[in-house]
Amino acid sequence: MIVHGKEFEAYISYESILERTNQIADRINLDYAGKRPLFLGVLNGVFMFAADLMKGITLPAEISFIKLSSYQGTTSTENIKELIGLKENIKDKDIIIIEDIIDTGETIFHVIKKLQELGPRSVEIATLLLKPEVFNKNISIKYVGFKIPHKFVIGYGLDYDGQGRNLKDIYQIKEL
Ligand code: IMP
Ligand code: MG
Protein backbone atom coordinates (compact mmCIF):
# COMPACT_ATOMS: atom_id res chain seq x y z
CA MET A 1 0.00 0.00 0.00
CA ILE A 2 1.24 3.50 -0.85
CA VAL A 3 0.61 6.45 1.47
CA HIS A 4 2.05 9.89 0.63
CA GLY A 5 4.40 8.19 -1.82
CA LYS A 6 5.80 5.70 0.72
CA GLU A 7 5.25 1.97 0.63
CA PHE A 8 3.79 0.13 3.63
CA GLU A 9 3.26 -3.60 4.21
CA ALA A 10 0.90 -5.54 6.48
CA TYR A 11 2.47 -5.87 9.93
CA ILE A 12 0.04 -6.61 12.81
CA SER A 13 -3.42 -7.96 12.03
CA TYR A 14 -6.53 -6.67 13.77
CA GLU A 15 -7.05 -10.19 15.10
CA SER A 16 -3.68 -10.11 16.89
CA ILE A 17 -4.30 -6.58 18.14
CA LEU A 18 -7.64 -7.61 19.62
CA GLU A 19 -6.22 -10.72 21.26
CA ARG A 20 -3.42 -8.73 22.93
CA THR A 21 -5.78 -5.88 23.85
CA ASN A 22 -8.10 -8.30 25.63
CA GLN A 23 -5.14 -9.72 27.59
CA ILE A 24 -4.24 -6.21 28.73
CA ALA A 25 -7.85 -5.49 29.71
CA ASP A 26 -7.93 -8.70 31.79
CA ARG A 27 -4.68 -7.70 33.49
CA ILE A 28 -6.02 -4.22 34.32
CA ASN A 29 -9.27 -5.72 35.65
CA LEU A 30 -7.20 -7.79 38.10
CA ASP A 31 -4.72 -5.06 39.02
CA TYR A 32 -7.45 -2.48 39.70
CA ALA A 33 -10.00 -4.75 41.38
CA GLY A 34 -11.97 -2.68 43.90
CA LYS A 35 -10.83 0.60 42.31
CA ARG A 36 -12.50 3.06 39.98
CA PRO A 37 -9.78 4.12 37.58
CA LEU A 38 -10.08 7.03 35.20
CA PHE A 39 -8.73 6.13 31.77
CA LEU A 40 -7.31 9.06 29.84
CA GLY A 41 -6.82 8.43 26.13
CA VAL A 42 -4.35 10.61 24.27
CA LEU A 43 -5.94 11.71 20.99
CA ASN A 44 -6.00 11.42 18.05
CA GLY A 45 -4.12 8.17 17.49
CA VAL A 46 -5.59 6.25 20.43
CA PHE A 47 -9.23 6.26 19.39
CA MET A 48 -9.32 2.68 18.07
CA PHE A 49 -7.18 1.13 20.81
CA ALA A 50 -9.16 2.97 23.51
CA ALA A 51 -12.44 1.68 22.08
CA ASP A 52 -11.31 -1.96 21.98
CA LEU A 53 -9.53 -1.84 25.33
CA MET A 54 -12.51 -0.33 27.14
CA LYS A 55 -14.84 -3.06 25.86
CA GLY A 56 -12.76 -5.51 27.88
CA ILE A 57 -12.79 -3.47 31.08
CA THR A 58 -15.30 -4.72 33.66
CA LEU A 59 -14.39 -2.20 36.39
CA PRO A 60 -16.60 0.81 37.21
CA ALA A 61 -14.21 2.89 35.14
CA GLU A 62 -14.50 6.31 33.57
CA ILE A 63 -12.96 7.31 30.28
CA SER A 64 -12.01 10.71 28.99
CA PHE A 65 -9.66 12.04 26.34
CA ILE A 66 -6.87 14.57 26.26
CA LYS A 67 -4.98 15.96 23.36
CA LEU A 68 -1.36 16.90 22.87
CA SER A 69 -0.08 17.00 19.38
CA SER A 70 3.67 16.99 18.70
CA TYR A 71 4.29 15.00 15.57
CA GLN A 72 4.99 15.95 11.97
CA GLY A 73 6.09 13.61 9.23
CA THR A 74 7.94 10.43 10.19
CA THR A 75 10.26 11.70 12.92
CA SER A 76 9.37 12.80 16.43
CA THR A 77 10.00 16.44 17.26
CA GLU A 78 11.07 17.79 20.62
CA ASN A 79 8.49 20.51 20.24
CA ILE A 80 5.76 19.58 22.72
CA LYS A 81 2.47 21.42 22.90
CA GLU A 82 0.01 21.94 25.71
CA LEU A 83 -2.28 19.35 27.20
CA ILE A 84 -5.90 20.16 26.41
CA GLY A 85 -9.32 18.69 27.12
CA LEU A 86 -8.99 17.56 30.73
CA LYS A 87 -12.26 18.50 32.46
CA GLU A 88 -12.21 15.91 35.24
CA ASN A 89 -10.85 16.58 38.68
CA ILE A 90 -8.13 13.93 38.93
CA LYS A 91 -7.10 14.61 42.52
CA ASP A 92 -6.75 11.31 44.41
CA LYS A 93 -7.82 9.32 41.36
CA ASP A 94 -6.16 6.28 39.85
CA ILE A 95 -5.27 7.32 36.33
CA ILE A 96 -4.47 4.99 33.45
CA ILE A 97 -3.16 6.87 30.43
CA ILE A 98 -3.92 5.09 27.16
CA GLU A 99 -1.59 5.64 24.21
CA ASP A 100 -1.39 4.21 20.72
CA ILE A 101 2.38 4.38 20.50
CA ILE A 102 5.37 5.49 22.54
CA ASP A 103 8.39 6.41 20.47
CA THR A 104 10.96 8.62 22.26
CA GLY A 105 8.63 8.94 25.24
CA GLU A 106 8.72 12.74 25.00
CA THR A 107 4.94 13.01 24.69
CA ILE A 108 4.07 10.66 27.52
CA PHE A 109 6.72 12.25 29.75
CA HIS A 110 5.06 15.62 29.25
CA VAL A 111 1.55 14.25 29.85
CA ILE A 112 2.64 12.57 33.10
CA LYS A 113 4.37 15.71 34.33
CA LYS A 114 1.22 17.78 33.74
CA LEU A 115 -1.04 15.20 35.37
CA GLN A 116 1.21 14.80 38.43
CA GLU A 117 0.76 18.50 39.15
CA LEU A 118 -2.95 17.81 39.69
CA GLY A 119 -2.42 15.34 42.54
CA PRO A 120 -3.70 11.96 41.31
CA ARG A 121 -3.35 8.94 43.61
CA SER A 122 -1.58 6.95 40.91
CA VAL A 123 -0.67 7.20 37.24
CA GLU A 124 0.09 4.20 35.03
CA ILE A 125 0.40 3.84 31.26
CA ALA A 126 -1.15 1.40 28.81
CA THR A 127 0.27 1.66 25.29
CA LEU A 128 -0.50 -0.54 22.33
CA LEU A 129 2.95 -0.07 20.79
CA LEU A 130 6.39 0.75 22.18
CA LYS A 131 9.63 1.36 20.28
CA PRO A 132 12.24 0.31 22.89
CA GLU A 133 15.20 1.28 20.68
CA VAL A 134 14.24 4.95 20.83
CA PHE A 135 12.42 5.19 24.14
CA ASN A 136 14.83 7.08 26.37
CA LYS A 137 12.78 8.19 29.38
CA ASN A 138 13.07 6.88 32.88
CA ILE A 139 9.37 6.02 33.16
CA SER A 140 7.96 2.58 33.77
CA ILE A 141 5.27 1.58 31.31
CA LYS A 142 3.03 -0.92 33.00
CA TYR A 143 1.02 -2.25 30.05
CA VAL A 144 2.57 -2.71 26.61
CA GLY A 145 0.81 -4.39 23.70
CA PHE A 146 3.68 -4.91 21.28
CA LYS A 147 7.34 -3.89 21.34
CA ILE A 148 8.24 -2.95 17.79
CA PRO A 149 11.43 -1.90 15.95
CA HIS A 150 12.20 1.70 15.14
CA LYS A 151 10.22 1.74 11.92
CA PHE A 152 7.26 3.91 11.07
CA VAL A 153 3.84 2.28 11.31
CA ILE A 154 0.34 3.34 10.32
CA GLY A 155 -3.19 2.07 10.75
CA TYR A 156 -5.50 1.30 13.68
CA GLY A 157 -5.51 5.00 14.59
CA LEU A 158 -1.92 5.78 13.65
CA ASP A 159 -1.33 8.21 10.82
CA TYR A 160 1.32 9.39 8.43
CA ASP A 161 0.61 13.09 7.95
CA GLY A 162 -3.12 12.58 8.41
CA GLN A 163 -3.47 9.42 6.33
CA GLY A 164 -3.96 5.83 7.43
CA ARG A 165 -5.81 6.20 10.73
CA ASN A 166 -8.85 4.36 9.39
CA LEU A 167 -6.97 1.18 8.44
CA LYS A 168 -8.11 -1.79 10.49
CA ASP A 169 -4.69 -3.48 10.70
CA ILE A 170 -1.26 -2.03 11.38
CA TYR A 171 1.18 -1.54 8.47
CA GLN A 172 4.92 -0.98 8.60
CA ILE A 173 6.95 1.22 6.29
CA LYS A 174 8.92 -0.71 3.70
CA GLU A 175 12.46 0.50 3.55
CA LEU A 176 15.10 -0.35 1.01
P1 IMP B 1 7.09 10.35 21.23
O1 IMP B 1 6.78 11.65 21.91
O2 IMP B 1 8.41 10.38 20.51
O3 IMP B 1 6.99 9.17 22.15
O4 IMP B 1 6.05 10.19 20.06
C1 IMP B 1 4.77 9.82 20.33
C2 IMP B 1 3.84 10.25 19.25
O5 IMP B 1 4.48 10.26 17.98
C3 IMP B 1 2.70 9.27 19.13
O6 IMP B 1 1.63 9.65 19.95
C4 IMP B 1 2.37 9.36 17.66
O7 IMP B 1 1.48 10.40 17.42
C5 IMP B 1 3.67 9.68 16.99
N1 IMP B 1 4.37 8.50 16.45
C6 IMP B 1 5.53 7.94 16.88
N2 IMP B 1 5.89 6.90 16.14
C7 IMP B 1 4.92 6.76 15.20
C8 IMP B 1 4.72 5.81 14.12
O8 IMP B 1 5.49 4.87 13.86
N3 IMP B 1 3.59 6.01 13.38
C9 IMP B 1 2.71 7.02 13.61
N4 IMP B 1 2.86 7.90 14.60
C10 IMP B 1 3.96 7.79 15.39
MG1 MG C 1 -0.52 9.40 20.06
mmCIF file of C-alpha atoms and ligand atoms in Angstrom:
data_model
loop_
_atom_site.group_PDB
_atom_site.id
_atom_site.type_symbol
_atom_site.label_atom_id
_atom_site.label_comp_id
_atom_site.label_asym_id
_atom_site.label_seq_id
_atom_site.Cartn_x
_atom_site.Cartn_y
_atom_site.Cartn_z
ATOM 1 C CA MET A 1 0.000 0.000 0.000
ATOM 2 C CA ILE A 2 1.241 3.503 -0.847
ATOM 3 C CA VAL A 3 0.607 6.454 1.468
ATOM 4 C CA HIS A 4 2.046 9.889 0.629
ATOM 5 C CA GLY A 5 4.400 8.187 -1.820
ATOM 6 C CA LYS A 6 5.804 5.697 0.717
ATOM 7 C CA GLU A 7 5.247 1.969 0.627
ATOM 8 C CA PHE A 8 3.795 0.132 3.633
ATOM 9 C CA GLU A 9 3.265 -3.602 4.215
ATOM 10 C CA ALA A 10 0.899 -5.539 6.478
ATOM 11 C CA TYR A 11 2.465 -5.874 9.931
ATOM 12 C CA ILE A 12 0.043 -6.609 12.813
ATOM 13 C CA SER A 13 -3.422 -7.955 12.032
ATOM 14 C CA TYR A 14 -6.528 -6.666 13.765
ATOM 15 C CA GLU A 15 -7.048 -10.186 15.096
ATOM 16 C CA SER A 16 -3.681 -10.109 16.891
ATOM 17 C CA ILE A 17 -4.304 -6.584 18.140
ATOM 18 C CA LEU A 18 -7.640 -7.614 19.618
ATOM 19 C CA GLU A 19 -6.216 -10.721 21.262
ATOM 20 C CA ARG A 20 -3.422 -8.731 22.926
ATOM 21 C CA THR A 21 -5.782 -5.878 23.855
ATOM 22 C CA ASN A 22 -8.102 -8.304 25.634
ATOM 23 C CA GLN A 23 -5.139 -9.718 27.591
ATOM 24 C CA ILE A 24 -4.242 -6.213 28.728
ATOM 25 C CA ALA A 25 -7.848 -5.491 29.712
ATOM 26 C CA ASP A 26 -7.933 -8.698 31.792
ATOM 27 C CA ARG A 27 -4.683 -7.701 33.493
ATOM 28 C CA ILE A 28 -6.017 -4.225 34.316
ATOM 29 C CA ASN A 29 -9.267 -5.723 35.650
ATOM 30 C CA LEU A 30 -7.200 -7.786 38.103
ATOM 31 C CA ASP A 31 -4.715 -5.059 39.022
ATOM 32 C CA TYR A 32 -7.450 -2.485 39.696
ATOM 33 C CA ALA A 33 -10.000 -4.750 41.381
ATOM 34 C CA GLY A 34 -11.971 -2.681 43.904
ATOM 35 C CA LYS A 35 -10.832 0.605 42.315
ATOM 36 C CA ARG A 36 -12.501 3.064 39.977
ATOM 37 C CA PRO A 37 -9.776 4.118 37.581
ATOM 38 C CA LEU A 38 -10.076 7.034 35.198
ATOM 39 C CA PHE A 39 -8.729 6.129 31.771
ATOM 40 C CA LEU A 40 -7.306 9.058 29.839
ATOM 41 C CA GLY A 41 -6.817 8.433 26.131
ATOM 42 C CA VAL A 42 -4.349 10.610 24.266
ATOM 43 C CA LEU A 43 -5.936 11.709 20.994
ATOM 44 C CA ASN A 44 -5.996 11.416 18.047
ATOM 45 C CA GLY A 45 -4.119 8.170 17.494
ATOM 46 C CA VAL A 46 -5.588 6.253 20.429
ATOM 47 C CA PHE A 47 -9.229 6.261 19.385
ATOM 48 C CA MET A 48 -9.323 2.678 18.069
ATOM 49 C CA PHE A 49 -7.181 1.131 20.812
ATOM 50 C CA ALA A 50 -9.158 2.967 23.513
ATOM 51 C CA ALA A 51 -12.439 1.684 22.083
ATOM 52 C CA ASP A 52 -11.309 -1.960 21.981
ATOM 53 C CA LEU A 53 -9.528 -1.836 25.330
ATOM 54 C CA MET A 54 -12.507 -0.325 27.140
ATOM 55 C CA LYS A 55 -14.841 -3.060 25.855
ATOM 56 C CA GLY A 56 -12.761 -5.514 27.875
ATOM 57 C CA ILE A 57 -12.792 -3.468 31.080
ATOM 58 C CA THR A 58 -15.300 -4.721 33.657
ATOM 59 C CA LEU A 59 -14.388 -2.196 36.390
ATOM 60 C CA PRO A 60 -16.598 0.808 37.213
ATOM 61 C CA ALA A 61 -14.208 2.893 35.145
ATOM 62 C CA GLU A 62 -14.495 6.307 33.568
ATOM 63 C CA ILE A 63 -12.956 7.309 30.281
ATOM 64 C CA SER A 64 -12.014 10.705 28.993
ATOM 65 C CA PHE A 65 -9.662 12.042 26.336
ATOM 66 C CA ILE A 66 -6.875 14.569 26.261
ATOM 67 C CA LYS A 67 -4.979 15.964 23.357
ATOM 68 C CA LEU A 68 -1.356 16.899 22.875
ATOM 69 C CA SER A 69 -0.078 16.998 19.376
ATOM 70 C CA SER A 70 3.673 16.988 18.695
ATOM 71 C CA TYR A 71 4.285 14.999 15.573
ATOM 72 C CA GLN A 72 4.989 15.946 11.974
ATOM 73 C CA GLY A 73 6.086 13.608 9.230
ATOM 74 C CA THR A 74 7.940 10.433 10.192
ATOM 75 C CA THR A 75 10.261 11.703 12.915
ATOM 76 C CA SER A 76 9.367 12.800 16.430
ATOM 77 C CA THR A 77 10.000 16.440 17.264
ATOM 78 C CA GLU A 78 11.070 17.791 20.625
ATOM 79 C CA ASN A 79 8.488 20.513 20.235
ATOM 80 C CA ILE A 80 5.757 19.579 22.724
ATOM 81 C CA LYS A 81 2.465 21.423 22.896
ATOM 82 C CA GLU A 82 0.013 21.941 25.712
ATOM 83 C CA LEU A 83 -2.282 19.348 27.200
ATOM 84 C CA ILE A 84 -5.899 20.158 26.414
ATOM 85 C CA GLY A 85 -9.322 18.692 27.125
ATOM 86 C CA LEU A 86 -8.986 17.558 30.726
ATOM 87 C CA LYS A 87 -12.261 18.495 32.457
ATOM 88 C CA GLU A 88 -12.208 15.914 35.239
ATOM 89 C CA ASN A 89 -10.849 16.579 38.684
ATOM 90 C CA ILE A 90 -8.129 13.930 38.929
ATOM 91 C CA LYS A 91 -7.103 14.614 42.516
ATOM 92 C CA ASP A 92 -6.749 11.314 44.414
ATOM 93 C CA LYS A 93 -7.821 9.322 41.361
ATOM 94 C CA ASP A 94 -6.162 6.275 39.855
ATOM 95 C CA ILE A 95 -5.267 7.320 36.328
ATOM 96 C CA ILE A 96 -4.468 4.993 33.451
ATOM 97 C CA ILE A 97 -3.159 6.870 30.430
ATOM 98 C CA ILE A 98 -3.920 5.094 27.158
ATOM 99 C CA GLU A 99 -1.592 5.636 24.209
ATOM 100 C CA ASP A 100 -1.394 4.214 20.718
ATOM 101 C CA ILE A 101 2.381 4.383 20.504
ATOM 102 C CA ILE A 102 5.372 5.494 22.543
ATOM 103 C CA ASP A 103 8.388 6.415 20.475
ATOM 104 C CA THR A 104 10.960 8.623 22.261
ATOM 105 C CA GLY A 105 8.625 8.942 25.238
ATOM 106 C CA GLU A 106 8.718 12.739 25.003
ATOM 107 C CA THR A 107 4.942 13.012 24.686
ATOM 108 C CA ILE A 108 4.068 10.662 27.516
ATOM 109 C CA PHE A 109 6.721 12.252 29.747
ATOM 110 C CA HIS A 110 5.063 15.620 29.246
ATOM 111 C CA VAL A 111 1.555 14.246 29.853
ATOM 112 C CA ILE A 112 2.638 12.573 33.099
ATOM 113 C CA LYS A 113 4.370 15.709 34.331
ATOM 114 C CA LYS A 114 1.223 17.779 33.740
ATOM 115 C CA LEU A 115 -1.040 15.205 35.372
ATOM 116 C CA GLN A 116 1.208 14.801 38.429
ATOM 117 C CA GLU A 117 0.762 18.501 39.150
ATOM 118 C CA LEU A 118 -2.950 17.805 39.687
ATOM 119 C CA GLY A 119 -2.425 15.341 42.541
ATOM 120 C CA PRO A 120 -3.695 11.963 41.305
ATOM 121 C CA ARG A 121 -3.353 8.940 43.609
ATOM 122 C CA SER A 122 -1.576 6.948 40.914
ATOM 123 C CA VAL A 123 -0.668 7.196 37.242
ATOM 124 C CA GLU A 124 0.088 4.203 35.025
ATOM 125 C CA ILE A 125 0.399 3.841 31.265
ATOM 126 C CA ALA A 126 -1.155 1.404 28.807
ATOM 127 C CA THR A 127 0.270 1.664 25.294
ATOM 128 C CA LEU A 128 -0.502 -0.543 22.330
ATOM 129 C CA LEU A 129 2.953 -0.070 20.786
ATOM 130 C CA LEU A 130 6.390 0.751 22.176
ATOM 131 C CA LYS A 131 9.634 1.357 20.282
ATOM 132 C CA PRO A 132 12.235 0.310 22.891
ATOM 133 C CA GLU A 133 15.204 1.280 20.683
ATOM 134 C CA VAL A 134 14.243 4.953 20.830
ATOM 135 C CA PHE A 135 12.418 5.185 24.141
ATOM 136 C CA ASN A 136 14.826 7.077 26.369
ATOM 137 C CA LYS A 137 12.785 8.186 29.379
ATOM 138 C CA ASN A 138 13.067 6.875 32.876
ATOM 139 C CA ILE A 139 9.369 6.023 33.157
ATOM 140 C CA SER A 140 7.957 2.577 33.768
ATOM 141 C CA ILE A 141 5.269 1.583 31.312
ATOM 142 C CA LYS A 142 3.029 -0.923 32.997
ATOM 143 C CA TYR A 143 1.019 -2.248 30.048
ATOM 144 C CA VAL A 144 2.574 -2.707 26.606
ATOM 145 C CA GLY A 145 0.811 -4.391 23.699
ATOM 146 C CA PHE A 146 3.685 -4.909 21.282
ATOM 147 C CA LYS A 147 7.340 -3.894 21.337
ATOM 148 C CA ILE A 148 8.243 -2.952 17.785
ATOM 149 C CA PRO A 149 11.430 -1.902 15.949
ATOM 150 C CA HIS A 150 12.199 1.701 15.139
ATOM 151 C CA LYS A 151 10.225 1.741 11.917
ATOM 152 C CA PHE A 152 7.255 3.908 11.067
ATOM 153 C CA VAL A 153 3.842 2.276 11.315
ATOM 154 C CA ILE A 154 0.338 3.344 10.324
ATOM 155 C CA GLY A 155 -3.194 2.066 10.753
ATOM 156 C CA TYR A 156 -5.498 1.304 13.679
ATOM 157 C CA GLY A 157 -5.513 5.001 14.593
ATOM 158 C CA LEU A 158 -1.922 5.784 13.653
ATOM 159 C CA ASP A 159 -1.328 8.211 10.820
ATOM 160 C CA TYR A 160 1.319 9.386 8.427
ATOM 161 C CA ASP A 161 0.607 13.093 7.955
ATOM 162 C CA GLY A 162 -3.123 12.579 8.406
ATOM 163 C CA GLN A 163 -3.465 9.419 6.327
ATOM 164 C CA GLY A 164 -3.964 5.828 7.425
ATOM 165 C CA ARG A 165 -5.811 6.204 10.728
ATOM 166 C CA ASN A 166 -8.853 4.361 9.395
ATOM 167 C CA LEU A 167 -6.974 1.179 8.442
ATOM 168 C CA LYS A 168 -8.114 -1.794 10.491
ATOM 169 C CA ASP A 169 -4.691 -3.480 10.700
ATOM 170 C CA ILE A 170 -1.259 -2.026 11.376
ATOM 171 C CA TYR A 171 1.175 -1.536 8.470
ATOM 172 C CA GLN A 172 4.920 -0.977 8.599
ATOM 173 C CA ILE A 173 6.951 1.219 6.294
ATOM 174 C CA LYS A 174 8.916 -0.714 3.704
ATOM 175 C CA GLU A 175 12.459 0.500 3.553
ATOM 176 C CA LEU A 176 15.098 -0.352 1.013
HETATM 177 P P1 IMP B 1 7.085 10.346 21.229
HETATM 178 O O1 IMP B 1 6.784 11.651 21.910
HETATM 179 O O2 IMP B 1 8.407 10.385 20.507
HETATM 180 O O3 IMP B 1 6.992 9.168 22.151
HETATM 181 O O4 IMP B 1 6.052 10.189 20.064
HETATM 182 C C1 IMP B 1 4.774 9.819 20.333
HETATM 183 C C2 IMP B 1 3.839 10.249 19.247
HETATM 184 O O5 IMP B 1 4.478 10.255 17.980
HETATM 185 C C3 IMP B 1 2.698 9.271 19.127
HETATM 186 O O6 IMP B 1 1.630 9.647 19.947
HETATM 187 C C4 IMP B 1 2.374 9.356 17.655
HETATM 188 O O7 IMP B 1 1.477 10.399 17.416
HETATM 189 C C5 IMP B 1 3.673 9.683 16.988
HETATM 190 N N1 IMP B 1 4.368 8.498 16.452
HETATM 191 C C6 IMP B 1 5.530 7.945 16.876
HETATM 192 N N2 IMP B 1 5.887 6.896 16.139
HETATM 193 C C7 IMP B 1 4.925 6.764 15.199
HETATM 194 C C8 IMP B 1 4.715 5.813 14.123
HETATM 195 O O8 IMP B 1 5.494 4.868 13.864
HETATM 196 N N3 IMP B 1 3.590 6.008 13.385
HETATM 197 C C9 IMP B 1 2.712 7.015 13.610
HETATM 198 N N4 IMP B 1 2.855 7.903 14.603
HETATM 199 C C10 IMP B 1 3.962 7.787 15.389
HETATM 200 MG MG MG B 2 -0.521 9.402 20.058
#
